[in-house]
């Protein structure tokens, strides 16, 4: 297996490319919101789903 070495400069470049670009930042925020809503829905249904049953 090949070892890949990731330097701090590469991580910084990735961070700046994802955060500083307005379009990428907007897409990332949409993804984070969608994952948050999904996780919140799963949490609520697992903990309080029996109260919602008819």
Phi, psi and omega in degrees: 000142181274136176272131175250132180254124179253120181271165178295328178296321178293320178294319178296319179296319178296315180300313181293325179292328181277329186266321186282333180280122186299317182292318179293321179297318179296318179294320179294321179292323176298319179295317179295318178296317180297317178294324177294318178295318179297312180296321177296320177296318178296316179300312181296317181292325179288327183267326186235016182295327180292334177286339181269353182290145180258000000 
